[in-house]
């Protein structure tokens, strides 16, 4: 079963993230694919820099909560902290289909995650990896992240890990609908 909670979804950037080297900021995602049932790799441009701000190289999403989770990962002064916000399926459906912050689908999830965690991050740089309704209701769900600048999403500057259905794995296999990563660690 590809939705087995032990089918870890790995998201990472590598050791060069701590250096500001062009071309090293892509986020690589890997897991057993709901679409192909074999090991699959997909990537997303630009997001991995936020792992460096958090002071980490990768994330492994494993296990499954009883409710749907928004996960926050923040690095400050060399320490990493996490925050988990639980919501019920009905709430997630409302965000997807009725919308949040003037948006629907995965963009509504980004808005929800941003509003829920922006105070926790304070002035630190962070980004949201969001899923849309296709991740909950099909095998073809993707992961998306939009650049945040001046406290606003820069729509049109969206990055997708859209191959292999790894968004579906994150939601259906692990009950995680969004991951927010950032911090104030310095980049060399």
PDB file of C-alpha atoms in Angstrom:
ATOM      1  CA  UNK A   1       0.000   0.000   0.000  1.00  0.00           C
ATOM      2  CA  UNK A   2       1.647   3.261  -1.127  1.00  0.00           C
ATOM      3  CA  UNK A   3      -0.390   5.156   1.483  1.00  0.00           C
ATOM      4  CA  UNK A   4       1.161   3.168   4.301  1.00  0.00           C
ATOM      5  CA  UNK A   5       2.302   5.672   6.966  1.00  0.00           C
ATOM      6  CA  UNK A   6       5.746   4.014   6.846  1.00  0.00           C
ATOM      7  CA  UNK A   7       6.175   5.147   3.204  1.00  0.00           C
ATOM      8  CA  UNK A   8       8.289   8.162   4.145  1.00  0.00           C
ATOM      9  CA  UNK A   9       8.077  11.296   2.017  1.00  0.00           C
ATOM     10  CA  UNK A  10      11.562  12.819   1.948  1.00  0.00           C
ATOM     11  CA  UNK A  11      12.147  16.472   1.074  1.00  0.00           C
ATOM     12  CA  UNK A  12      15.664  17.831   0.988  1.00  0.00           C
ATOM     13  CA  UNK A  13      18.249  20.092  -0.489  1.00  0.00           C
ATOM     14  CA  UNK A  14      21.701  18.831   0.420  1.00  0.00           C
ATOM     15  CA  UNK A  15      24.862  20.050   2.063  1.00  0.00           C
ATOM     16  CA  UNK A  16      25.460  22.990  -0.294  1.00  0.00           C
ATOM     17  CA  UNK A  17      22.346  24.814   0.932  1.00  0.00           C
ATOM     18  CA  UNK A  18      24.281  26.577   3.660  1.00  0.00           C
ATOM     19  CA  UNK A  19      26.307  28.337   0.966  1.00  0.00           C
ATOM     20  CA  UNK A  20      24.671  30.830  -1.341  1.00  0.00           C
ATOM     21  CA  UNK A  21      25.607  28.982  -4.551  1.00  0.00           C
ATOM     22  CA  UNK A  22      23.300  29.373  -7.577  1.00  0.00           C
ATOM     23  CA  UNK A  23      21.546  26.190  -8.641  1.00  0.00           C
ATOM     24  CA  UNK A  24      21.652  24.523  -5.221  1.00  0.00           C
ATOM     25  CA  UNK A  25      18.276  25.734  -3.947  1.00  0.00           C
ATOM     26  CA  UNK A  26      16.002  23.150  -5.583  1.00  0.00           C
ATOM     27  CA  UNK A  27      13.946  21.003  -3.241  1.00  0.00           C
ATOM     28  CA  UNK A  28      14.143  17.312  -4.100  1.00  0.00           C
ATOM     29  CA  UNK A  29      11.185  15.156  -3.048  1.00  0.00           C
ATOM     30  CA  UNK A  30      11.298  11.373  -3.068  1.00  0.00           C
ATOM     31  CA  UNK A  31       9.061   8.498  -1.991  1.00  0.00           C
ATOM     32  CA  UNK A  32       7.189   5.502  -3.297  1.00  0.00           C
ATOM     33  CA  UNK A  33       4.768   7.071  -5.777  1.00  0.00           C
ATOM     34  CA  UNK A  34       0.973   6.642  -5.587  1.00  0.00           C
ATOM     35  CA  UNK A  35       0.921   6.900  -9.401  1.00  0.00           C
ATOM     36  CA  UNK A  36       3.725   4.529 -10.316  1.00  0.00           C
ATOM     37  CA  UNK A  37       3.954   2.440  -7.088  1.00  0.00           C
ATOM     38  CA  UNK A  38       7.738   2.546  -7.420  1.00  0.00           C
ATOM     39  CA  UNK A  39      10.310   4.946  -6.012  1.00  0.00           C
ATOM     40  CA  UNK A  40       9.889   8.384  -7.569  1.00  0.00           C
ATOM     41  CA  UNK A  41      11.756  11.697  -7.453  1.00  0.00           C
ATOM     42  CA  UNK A  42      10.267  15.108  -8.170  1.00  0.00           C
ATOM     43  CA  UNK A  43      11.732  18.561  -7.608  1.00  0.00           C
ATOM     44  CA  UNK A  44      10.634  22.111  -6.872  1.00  0.00           C
ATOM     45  CA  UNK A  45      12.620  25.240  -7.646  1.00  0.00           C
ATOM     46  CA  UNK A  46      13.841  27.587  -4.957  1.00  0.00           C
ATOM     47  CA  UNK A  47      12.169  26.207  -1.838  1.00  0.00           C
ATOM     48  CA  UNK A  48      15.172  24.400  -0.361  1.00  0.00           C
ATOM     49  CA  UNK A  49      16.774  27.692   0.712  1.00  0.00           C
ATOM     50  CA  UNK A  50      14.183  27.753   3.507  1.00  0.00           C
ATOM     51  CA  UNK A  51      15.650  24.527   4.863  1.00  0.00           C
ATOM     52  CA  UNK A  52      18.946  26.391   5.246  1.00  0.00           C
ATOM     53  CA  UNK A  53      17.178  29.239   7.074  1.00  0.00           C
ATOM     54  CA  UNK A  54      15.767  26.586   9.420  1.00  0.00           C
ATOM     55  CA  UNK A  55      19.224  25.029   9.859  1.00  0.00           C
ATOM     56  CA  UNK A  56      18.266  21.628   8.424  1.00  0.00           C
ATOM     57  CA  UNK A  57      19.078  19.706   5.232  1.00  0.00           C
ATOM     58  CA  UNK A  58      15.973  17.571   4.819  1.00  0.00           C
ATOM     59  CA  UNK A  59      12.553  16.629   6.189  1.00  0.00           C
ATOM     60  CA  UNK A  60      11.138  13.134   6.435  1.00  0.00           C
ATOM     61  CA  UNK A  61       7.345  12.929   6.718  1.00  0.00           C
ATOM     62  CA  UNK A  62       6.463   9.642   8.413  1.00  0.00           C
ATOM     63  CA  UNK A  63       3.547   8.202  10.391  1.00  0.00           C
ATOM     64  CA  UNK A  64      -0.052   9.401  10.341  1.00  0.00           C
ATOM     65  CA  UNK A  65      -2.011  11.522  12.777  1.00  0.00           C
ATOM     66  CA  UNK A  66      -5.704  11.065  13.515  1.00  0.00           C
ATOM     67  CA  UNK A  67      -6.479  14.577  12.228  1.00  0.00           C
ATOM     68  CA  UNK A  68      -5.014  16.583   9.375  1.00  0.00           C
ATOM     69  CA  UNK A  69      -1.860  18.509  10.227  1.00  0.00           C
ATOM     70  CA  UNK A  70      -0.252  21.792   9.366  1.00  0.00           C
ATOM     71  CA  UNK A  71       3.430  21.389  10.276  1.00  0.00           C
ATOM     72  CA  UNK A  72       5.717  24.314  11.067  1.00  0.00           C
ATOM     73  CA  UNK A  73       9.505  23.961  11.280  1.00  0.00           C
ATOM     74  CA  UNK A  74      11.525  26.961  12.464  1.00  0.00           C
ATOM     75  CA  UNK A  75      15.238  27.433  13.066  1.00  0.00           C
ATOM     76  CA  UNK A  76      16.554  30.168  15.337  1.00  0.00           C
ATOM     77  CA  UNK A  77      20.059  30.598  16.727  1.00  0.00           C
ATOM     78  CA  UNK A  78      21.032  27.044  15.836  1.00  0.00           C
ATOM     79  CA  UNK A  79      17.950  25.428  17.413  1.00  0.00           C
ATOM     80  CA  UNK A  80      15.034  23.878  15.551  1.00  0.00           C
ATOM     81  CA  UNK A  81      11.483  23.958  16.872  1.00  0.00           C
ATOM     82  CA  UNK A  82       8.259  22.530  15.490  1.00  0.00           C
ATOM     83  CA  UNK A  83       4.601  23.412  15.706  1.00  0.00           C
ATOM     84  CA  UNK A  84       1.636  21.234  14.767  1.00  0.00           C
ATOM     85  CA  UNK A  85      -1.875  22.523  14.109  1.00  0.00           C
ATOM     86  CA  UNK A  86      -4.616  19.904  13.806  1.00  0.00           C
ATOM     87  CA  UNK A  87      -7.824  20.350  11.838  1.00  0.00           C
ATOM     88  CA  UNK A  88     -10.692  18.021  10.966  1.00  0.00           C
ATOM     89  CA  UNK A  89     -11.402  16.804   7.451  1.00  0.00           C
ATOM     90  CA  UNK A  90     -14.468  19.056   7.223  1.00  0.00           C
ATOM     91  CA  UNK A  91     -12.284  22.087   7.965  1.00  0.00           C
ATOM     92  CA  UNK A  92      -9.795  21.040   5.290  1.00  0.00           C
ATOM     93  CA  UNK A  93     -12.610  20.625   2.750  1.00  0.00           C
ATOM     94  CA  UNK A  94     -13.894  24.104   3.669  1.00  0.00           C
ATOM     95  CA  UNK A  95     -10.437  25.581   3.044  1.00  0.00           C
ATOM     96  CA  UNK A  96     -10.086  23.739  -0.276  1.00  0.00           C
ATOM     97  CA  UNK A  97     -13.575  24.392  -1.676  1.00  0.00           C
ATOM     98  CA  UNK A  98     -15.013  27.451   0.100  1.00  0.00           C
ATOM     99  CA  UNK A  99     -11.635  29.122   0.244  1.00  0.00           C
ATOM    100  CA  UNK A 100      -9.509  31.119   2.631  1.00  0.00           C
ATOM    101  CA  UNK A 101      -8.044  34.595   2.198  1.00  0.00           C
ATOM    102  CA  UNK A 102      -9.790  35.123  -1.128  1.00  0.00           C
ATOM    103  CA  UNK A 103      -8.310  31.979  -2.712  1.00  0.00           C
ATOM    104  CA  UNK A 104      -9.420  28.362  -3.226  1.00  0.00           C
ATOM    105  CA  UNK A 105      -7.617  25.066  -3.513  1.00  0.00           C
ATOM    106  CA  UNK A 106      -3.940  24.889  -2.685  1.00  0.00           C
ATOM    107  CA  UNK A 107      -3.612  28.675  -2.706  1.00  0.00           C
ATOM    108  CA  UNK A 108      -6.241  28.813   0.061  1.00  0.00           C
ATOM    109  CA  UNK A 109      -4.147  26.283   2.009  1.00  0.00           C
ATOM    110  CA  UNK A 110      -1.087  28.523   1.586  1.00  0.00           C
ATOM    111  CA  UNK A 111      -3.081  31.489   2.914  1.00  0.00           C
ATOM    112  CA  UNK A 112      -4.385  29.447   5.852  1.00  0.00           C
ATOM    113  CA  UNK A 113      -0.892  28.199   6.769  1.00  0.00           C
ATOM    114  CA  UNK A 114       0.583  31.692   6.419  1.00  0.00           C
ATOM    115  CA  UNK A 115      -2.044  33.276   8.668  1.00  0.00           C
ATOM    116  CA  UNK A 116      -1.825  30.457  11.221  1.00  0.00           C
ATOM    117  CA  UNK A 117       1.975  30.650  11.607  1.00  0.00           C
ATOM    118  CA  UNK A 118       3.203  34.132  10.610  1.00  0.00           C
ATOM    119  CA  UNK A 119       3.346  35.371  14.215  1.00  0.00           C
ATOM    120  CA  UNK A 120       5.248  32.263  15.291  1.00  0.00           C
ATOM    121  CA  UNK A 121       7.892  32.959  12.618  1.00  0.00           C
ATOM    122  CA  UNK A 122       8.096  36.651  13.534  1.00  0.00           C
ATOM    123  CA  UNK A 123      10.424  38.412  11.095  1.00  0.00           C
ATOM    124  CA  UNK A 124      12.068  35.188   9.873  1.00  0.00           C
ATOM    125  CA  UNK A 125      12.006  34.103   6.248  1.00  0.00           C
ATOM    126  CA  UNK A 126       9.678  31.169   5.557  1.00  0.00           C
ATOM    127  CA  UNK A 127       7.661  29.455   2.838  1.00  0.00           C
ATOM    128  CA  UNK A 128       4.693  27.119   2.698  1.00  0.00           C
ATOM    129  CA  UNK A 129       4.492  23.791   0.866  1.00  0.00           C
ATOM    130  CA  UNK A 130       0.773  23.305   0.245  1.00  0.00           C
ATOM    131  CA  UNK A 131      -1.467  20.618  -1.189  1.00  0.00           C
ATOM    132  CA  UNK A 132      -4.764  21.026  -3.008  1.00  0.00           C
ATOM    133  CA  UNK A 133      -7.939  18.972  -3.204  1.00  0.00           C
ATOM    134  CA  UNK A 134      -6.426  16.634  -5.815  1.00  0.00           C
ATOM    135  CA  UNK A 135      -4.045  15.477  -3.071  1.00  0.00           C
ATOM    136  CA  UNK A 136      -6.966  14.407  -0.888  1.00  0.00           C
ATOM    137  CA  UNK A 137      -9.229  12.980  -3.591  1.00  0.00           C
ATOM    138  CA  UNK A 138      -6.899  11.480  -6.208  1.00  0.00           C
ATOM    139  CA  UNK A 139      -3.487   9.868  -6.724  1.00  0.00           C
ATOM    140  CA  UNK A 140      -2.254  12.868  -8.745  1.00  0.00           C
ATOM    141  CA  UNK A 141      -1.828  15.550  -6.073  1.00  0.00           C
ATOM    142  CA  UNK A 142       1.182  17.831  -6.249  1.00  0.00           C
ATOM    143  CA  UNK A 143       3.146  19.995  -3.829  1.00  0.00           C
ATOM    144  CA  UNK A 144       3.210  23.754  -4.428  1.00  0.00           C
ATOM    145  CA  UNK A 145       4.997  26.711  -2.886  1.00  0.00           C
ATOM    146  CA  UNK A 146       4.661  30.393  -3.750  1.00  0.00           C
ATOM    147  CA  UNK A 147       7.366  32.971  -3.041  1.00  0.00           C
ATOM    148  CA  UNK A 148       6.552  35.263  -0.093  1.00  0.00           C
ATOM    149  CA  UNK A 149       7.931  38.806  -0.327  1.00  0.00           C
ATOM    150  CA  UNK A 150       6.987  41.855   1.758  1.00  0.00           C
ATOM    151  CA  UNK A 151       4.495  39.719   3.719  1.00  0.00           C
ATOM    152  CA  UNK A 152       2.576  38.806   0.563  1.00  0.00           C
ATOM    153  CA  UNK A 153       2.424  35.806  -1.727  1.00  0.00           C
ATOM    154  CA  UNK A 154       3.890  36.601  -5.125  1.00  0.00           C
ATOM    155  CA  UNK A 155       1.366  34.695  -7.226  1.00  0.00           C
ATOM    156  CA  UNK A 156       2.885  33.730 -10.540  1.00  0.00           C
ATOM    157  CA  UNK A 157       6.134  32.874  -8.730  1.00  0.00           C
ATOM    158  CA  UNK A 158       4.902  29.392  -7.844  1.00  0.00           C
ATOM    159  CA  UNK A 159       7.085  26.301  -7.634  1.00  0.00           C
ATOM    160  CA  UNK A 160       5.638  22.806  -8.067  1.00  0.00           C
ATOM    161  CA  UNK A 161       6.790  19.271  -7.352  1.00  0.00           C
ATOM    162  CA  UNK A 162       4.069  17.980  -9.615  1.00  0.00           C
ATOM    163  CA  UNK A 163       5.141  14.532 -10.687  1.00  0.00           C
ATOM    164  CA  UNK A 164       4.466  11.189  -9.081  1.00  0.00           C
ATOM    165  CA  UNK A 165       1.498  12.168  -6.904  1.00  0.00           C
ATOM    166  CA  UNK A 166       3.659  12.953  -3.879  1.00  0.00           C
ATOM    167  CA  UNK A 167       1.125  15.544  -2.667  1.00  0.00           C
ATOM    168  CA  UNK A 168      -1.413  12.708  -2.492  1.00  0.00           C
ATOM    169  CA  UNK A 169       1.029  10.677  -0.418  1.00  0.00           C
ATOM    170  CA  UNK A 170       1.548  13.593   1.975  1.00  0.00           C
ATOM    171  CA  UNK A 171      -2.196  14.076   2.552  1.00  0.00           C
ATOM    172  CA  UNK A 172      -3.625  10.561   2.250  1.00  0.00           C
ATOM    173  CA  UNK A 173      -0.665   8.648   3.643  1.00  0.00           C
ATOM    174  CA  UNK A 174       0.365  11.032   6.433  1.00  0.00           C
ATOM    175  CA  UNK A 175      -2.585  13.443   6.994  1.00  0.00           C
ATOM    176  CA  UNK A 176      -0.251  16.410   6.438  1.00  0.00           C
ATOM    177  CA  UNK A 177      -1.826  19.092   4.238  1.00  0.00           C
ATOM    178  CA  UNK A 178       0.911  21.747   4.483  1.00  0.00           C
ATOM    179  CA  UNK A 179       4.484  22.154   5.726  1.00  0.00           C
ATOM    180  CA  UNK A 180       5.941  25.564   6.565  1.00  0.00           C
ATOM    181  CA  UNK A 181       9.722  25.907   6.830  1.00  0.00           C
ATOM    182  CA  UNK A 182      11.963  28.838   7.662  1.00  0.00           C
ATOM    183  CA  UNK A 183      13.998  30.636  10.259  1.00  0.00           C
ATOM    184  CA  UNK A 184      16.663  33.224  10.775  1.00  0.00           C
ATOM    185  CA  UNK A 185      19.845  31.191  10.453  1.00  0.00           C
ATOM    186  CA  UNK A 186      22.453  32.983   8.386  1.00  0.00           C
ATOM    187  CA  UNK A 187      23.539  31.686   4.992  1.00  0.00           C
ATOM    188  CA  UNK A 188      27.266  31.701   4.272  1.00  0.00           C
TER     189      UNK A 188
END
